[in-house]
Amino acid sequence: MEIIQKNFESFVSGLGKVIIQNVGGLGKVFAFMMSFFYWMLKPPLRLKLILEQLDFIGNKSIFIITLAGSFTGMVMAYQTYFGFQLINVDSLVGPVTAISLSRELAPVLTGLIVAGRAGAAMAAQIGTMKVTEQVDALEVMGINSVQYLAVPRIIAGTIAVPMLSIFFLFIGNVGSYIVGTKALLIDEALYFSKLGNFMFVSDIYQGIIKAIFFGFVVSVIGTYFGFSVTKGAEGVGKGTNLAVVWGMISVLVLDYFLTSFLVQIL
Amino acid sequence: MLHFENSAVEINNLTKVFGKHTVLNDLSFDIPRGKITTILGFSGAGKSTLLKHILGLHKPTSGEIKVLDKNLSKMDEVSLREFRQNFGMLFQYAALFDSMTAKENVLFPLKEFTKLSPEEIDEKGTNLLESVGLEEISHDKLPSELSGGMRKRVGLARALALSPDIMLYDEPTTGLDPITTKMVNDLIVKTGEVHKEQQMSSIIISHDVQATLKISDYVAFLNRGNIVEYLPAKEFAKSDHPLVQEFINL
């Protein structure tokens, strides 16, 4: 009995420790986010750095978004077609794919891709700058490192992800259209007419709003873990890993809460 | 303990505690203007923490620190940032921005903090790099393409870009070969001489006793968060303090 009690106590204290650590971590991310808003509003706004980051997060992600978007659209068309064919509604492949893409798949997959690509790069770049004292060099010069390094990345991420998501949506629909009308032989006119009947602008808005939040959160997490790096190359690796893991988890968790809110207002 | 009429840094009863660990313990001393002062000490003695207090990057737990007659403890974050433009710092590994070329690194503070025209900035950058002896062929190289000594030269040129009143050197010769060590030490002395009129003060944090004694005007020995010996360099080598003797004879 005593052994069971001891094990239970150690389990509860271990669980408590994990909860306290995570809540503490969440508090630090929140404090970092507040510092971002503070320094974003302070001049100067470094437009050149924002454009450089837009190029890195946006332009340089286009190839991977094209691949992911087109194949996602094509797979969605196939999967829905074989299901819908059973109940004779295969003409709805177009709108179902388009709505899934615009509301969920485009923003979520774009968010995940950006978390893996740009979020990791942000953490690695800032983390390396931290361990090689480049961040200290900025501070010694009187330049706030959050303003110089984090603000341009977070602004660029918040702008780039919705743009990439729109591009993902477009490419995904092109893929779905090609598979639907050329491989699965759905009538082209029917495809477009059903698309027009069932797809609304609010579906696109929902995806864009989600993507804005995903871009912001992924960039905040990427830069936060970059600044949290402490111990050399090992620390940079750990920070990068945490940025990707927490960036992706945040996209998925946030998606649920945003969906439950947005379906009620849009 | 030495006291100076014309001090660049005045430290009075400075204590810094991190958690349960006291890093600086009721520390009081002055650093003179226009001279080279080196702070020696074992690892963990509190040298880097002291440097961060001089730069205003750390707030004291108690006590005060005055730099160029300004009490840093009473300055807000914005004023401190502006005030830091009075400092130049050469980091241990130069801390050059690795995405910028050597020249871009030197131009960076000029672009950020001066209203000079692009041509004037470019000319000043070239002059600075030439003054530290970096050949023109290396001006457009990335830090990863430069040797350790070249990186130090660029780091020094960047630190001098805004003509600082106080130059800080963090372990300037650690990890360098003897020839590069001599070159860096010569540069530190030359920098002090060139900026003599401006009364630029140099503060060096170092482990290198021999170089310290050659180039410094004053040497302080920090142990467990307090200065245990502070003398003109010529007298420091003759100090009979057991810790200083142990350090010198290591």
mmCIF file of N, CA and C in Angstrom, chain A residues 38-39 42 44 46 128-129 132-145 148, chain B residues 55 57 78 81 84-85 87 89 91-93 95-98 100 108-109 112-113 158 170:
data_model
loop_
_atom_site.group_PDB
_atom_site.id
_atom_site.type_symbol
_atom_site.label_atom_id
_atom_site.label_comp_id
_atom_site.label_asym_id
_atom_site.label_seq_id
_atom_site.Cartn_x
_atom_site.Cartn_y
_atom_site.Cartn_z
ATOM 1 N N TYR A 38 5.389 45.876 -28.579
ATOM 2 C CA TYR A 38 5.987 47.125 -28.094
ATOM 3 C C TYR A 38 7.007 47.645 -29.110
ATOM 4 N N TRP A 39 7.925 46.757 -29.530
ATOM 5 C CA TRP A 39 9.001 47.190 -30.427
ATOM 6 C C TRP A 39 8.535 47.389 -31.855
ATOM 7 N N LYS A 42 7.510 50.972 -32.207
ATOM 8 C CA LYS A 42 8.581 51.973 -32.060
ATOM 9 C C LYS A 42 9.334 52.135 -33.377
ATOM 10 N N PRO A 44 12.630 52.767 -35.757
ATOM 11 C CA PRO A 44 12.270 52.756 -37.173
ATOM 12 C C PRO A 44 11.642 51.416 -37.592
ATOM 13 N N ARG A 46 11.825 48.738 -40.133
ATOM 14 C CA ARG A 46 12.897 48.328 -41.058
ATOM 15 C C ARG A 46 12.305 47.606 -42.268
ATOM 16 N N THR A 128 21.954 30.904 -33.773
ATOM 17 C CA THR A 128 23.381 30.977 -34.119
ATOM 18 C C THR A 128 23.928 32.366 -33.805
ATOM 19 N N MET A 129 23.137 33.390 -34.119
ATOM 20 C CA MET A 129 23.575 34.762 -33.812
ATOM 21 C C MET A 129 23.749 34.947 -32.310
ATOM 22 N N THR A 132 26.982 33.096 -31.079
ATOM 23 C CA THR A 132 28.219 33.708 -31.580
ATOM 24 C C THR A 132 28.300 35.201 -31.195
ATOM 25 N N GLU A 133 27.498 35.600 -30.245
ATOM 26 C CA GLU A 133 27.511 36.959 -29.662
ATOM 27 C C GLU A 133 27.082 38.058 -30.637
ATOM 28 N N GLN A 134 26.496 37.678 -31.782
ATOM 29 C CA GLN A 134 26.038 38.711 -32.720
ATOM 30 C C GLN A 134 24.851 39.483 -32.141
ATOM 31 N N VAL A 135 24.016 38.765 -31.358
ATOM 32 C CA VAL A 135 22.874 39.437 -30.712
ATOM 33 C C VAL A 135 23.401 40.432 -29.673
ATOM 34 N N ASP A 136 24.435 40.011 -28.917
ATOM 35 C CA ASP A 136 25.045 40.925 -27.936
ATOM 36 C C ASP A 136 25.643 42.141 -28.643
ATOM 37 N N ALA A 137 26.250 41.902 -29.821
ATOM 38 C CA ALA A 137 26.846 43.018 -30.569
ATOM 39 C C ALA A 137 25.781 44.054 -30.924
ATOM 40 N N LEU A 138 24.593 43.589 -31.308
ATOM 41 C CA LEU A 138 23.494 44.519 -31.617
ATOM 42 C C LEU A 138 23.122 45.319 -30.373
ATOM 43 N N GLU A 139 22.968 44.602 -29.250
ATOM 44 C CA GLU A 139 22.552 45.258 -28.006
ATOM 45 C C GLU A 139 23.596 46.291 -27.560
ATOM 46 N N VAL A 140 24.885 45.926 -27.695
ATOM 47 C CA VAL A 140 25.945 46.852 -27.282
ATOM 48 C C VAL A 140 25.907 48.123 -28.141
ATOM 49 N N MET A 141 25.514 47.962 -29.407
ATOM 50 C CA MET A 141 25.422 49.143 -30.285
ATOM 51 C C MET A 141 24.200 49.998 -29.957
ATOM 52 N N GLY A 142 23.332 49.473 -29.084
ATOM 53 C CA GLY A 142 22.125 50.219 -28.736
ATOM 54 C C GLY A 142 20.942 49.866 -29.624
ATOM 55 N N ILE A 143 21.050 48.740 -30.334
ATOM 56 C CA ILE A 143 19.941 48.307 -31.194
ATOM 57 C C ILE A 143 19.221 47.164 -30.493
ATOM 58 N N ASN A 144 17.903 47.311 -30.325
ATOM 59 C CA ASN A 144 17.165 46.244 -29.655
ATOM 60 C C ASN A 144 17.087 45.025 -30.567
ATOM 61 N N SER A 145 17.502 43.887 -30.038
ATOM 62 C CA SER A 145 17.580 42.690 -30.877
ATOM 63 C C SER A 145 16.191 42.176 -31.280
ATOM 64 N N TYR A 148 15.159 44.388 -34.160
ATOM 65 C CA TYR A 148 15.938 44.191 -35.377
ATOM 66 C C TYR A 148 15.742 42.801 -35.977
ATOM 67 N N LEU B 55 28.261 48.269 -19.414
ATOM 68 C CA LEU B 55 27.494 48.531 -20.640
ATOM 69 C C LEU B 55 26.013 48.829 -20.356
ATOM 70 N N LEU B 57 23.885 46.577 -19.514
ATOM 71 C CA LEU B 57 23.054 45.430 -19.924
ATOM 72 C C LEU B 57 22.501 44.699 -18.703
ATOM 73 N N VAL B 78 15.369 53.320 -22.831
ATOM 74 C CA VAL B 78 15.584 54.088 -24.069
ATOM 75 C C VAL B 78 16.858 54.929 -23.963
ATOM 76 N N ARG B 81 19.953 52.797 -24.228
ATOM 77 C CA ARG B 81 20.273 52.396 -25.609
ATOM 78 C C ARG B 81 21.014 53.506 -26.337
ATOM 79 N N ARG B 84 24.575 53.832 -25.044
ATOM 80 C CA ARG B 84 25.522 52.770 -25.457
ATOM 81 C C ARG B 84 26.292 53.126 -26.726
ATOM 82 N N GLN B 85 25.846 54.177 -27.416
ATOM 83 C CA GLN B 85 26.599 54.594 -28.608
ATOM 84 C C GLN B 85 27.957 55.191 -28.218
ATOM 85 N N PHE B 87 29.956 53.542 -26.421
ATOM 86 C CA PHE B 87 30.835 52.385 -26.275
ATOM 87 C C PHE B 87 31.170 51.764 -27.629
ATOM 88 N N MET B 89 32.835 47.903 -28.748
ATOM 89 C CA MET B 89 33.255 46.665 -28.098
ATOM 90 C C MET B 89 33.821 45.672 -29.104
ATOM 91 N N PHE B 91 34.496 41.914 -29.417
ATOM 92 C CA PHE B 91 34.131 40.653 -28.758
ATOM 93 C C PHE B 91 35.243 39.612 -28.918
ATOM 94 N N GLN B 92 35.147 38.584 -28.078
ATOM 95 C CA GLN B 92 36.170 37.528 -28.072
ATOM 96 C C GLN B 92 36.380 36.930 -29.468
ATOM 97 N N TYR B 93 35.284 36.631 -30.145
ATOM 98 C CA TYR B 93 35.405 36.071 -31.503
ATOM 99 C C TYR B 93 34.905 37.085 -32.550
ATOM 100 N N ALA B 95 32.357 38.633 -33.215
ATOM 101 C CA ALA B 95 30.894 38.748 -33.324
ATOM 102 C C ALA B 95 30.461 39.536 -34.556
ATOM 103 N N LEU B 96 31.116 39.265 -35.690
ATOM 104 C CA LEU B 96 30.716 39.940 -36.923
ATOM 105 C C LEU B 96 29.397 39.348 -37.415
ATOM 106 N N PHE B 97 28.576 40.174 -38.054
ATOM 107 C CA PHE B 97 27.305 39.676 -38.596
ATOM 108 C C PHE B 97 27.635 38.813 -39.809
ATOM 109 N N ASP B 98 27.312 37.529 -39.717
ATOM 110 C CA ASP B 98 27.817 36.600 -40.740
ATOM 111 C C ASP B 98 27.112 36.702 -42.090
ATOM 112 N N MET B 100 26.756 39.613 -43.515
ATOM 113 C CA MET B 100 27.278 40.844 -44.139
ATOM 114 C C MET B 100 28.764 40.689 -44.443
ATOM 115 N N PHE B 108 27.621 49.221 -40.918
ATOM 116 C CA PHE B 108 26.351 49.020 -40.216
ATOM 117 C C PHE B 108 26.060 50.094 -39.148
ATOM 118 N N PRO B 109 26.975 50.327 -38.170
ATOM 119 C CA PRO B 109 26.658 51.370 -37.170
ATOM 120 C C PRO B 109 26.569 52.769 -37.777
ATOM 121 N N GLU B 112 23.167 53.076 -39.253
ATOM 122 C CA GLU B 112 22.128 53.088 -38.217
ATOM 123 C C GLU B 112 22.067 54.406 -37.461
ATOM 124 N N PHE B 113 23.251 54.982 -37.191
ATOM 125 C CA PHE B 113 23.268 56.081 -36.225
ATOM 126 C C PHE B 113 23.774 57.431 -36.750
ATOM 127 N N ARG B 158 34.691 48.101 -36.769
ATOM 128 C CA ARG B 158 33.258 48.316 -36.523
ATOM 129 C C ARG B 158 33.048 49.008 -35.174
ATOM 130 N N ASP B 170 36.807 42.222 -24.928
ATOM 131 C CA ASP B 170 36.509 41.005 -24.167
ATOM 132 C C ASP B 170 37.444 39.885 -24.639
#
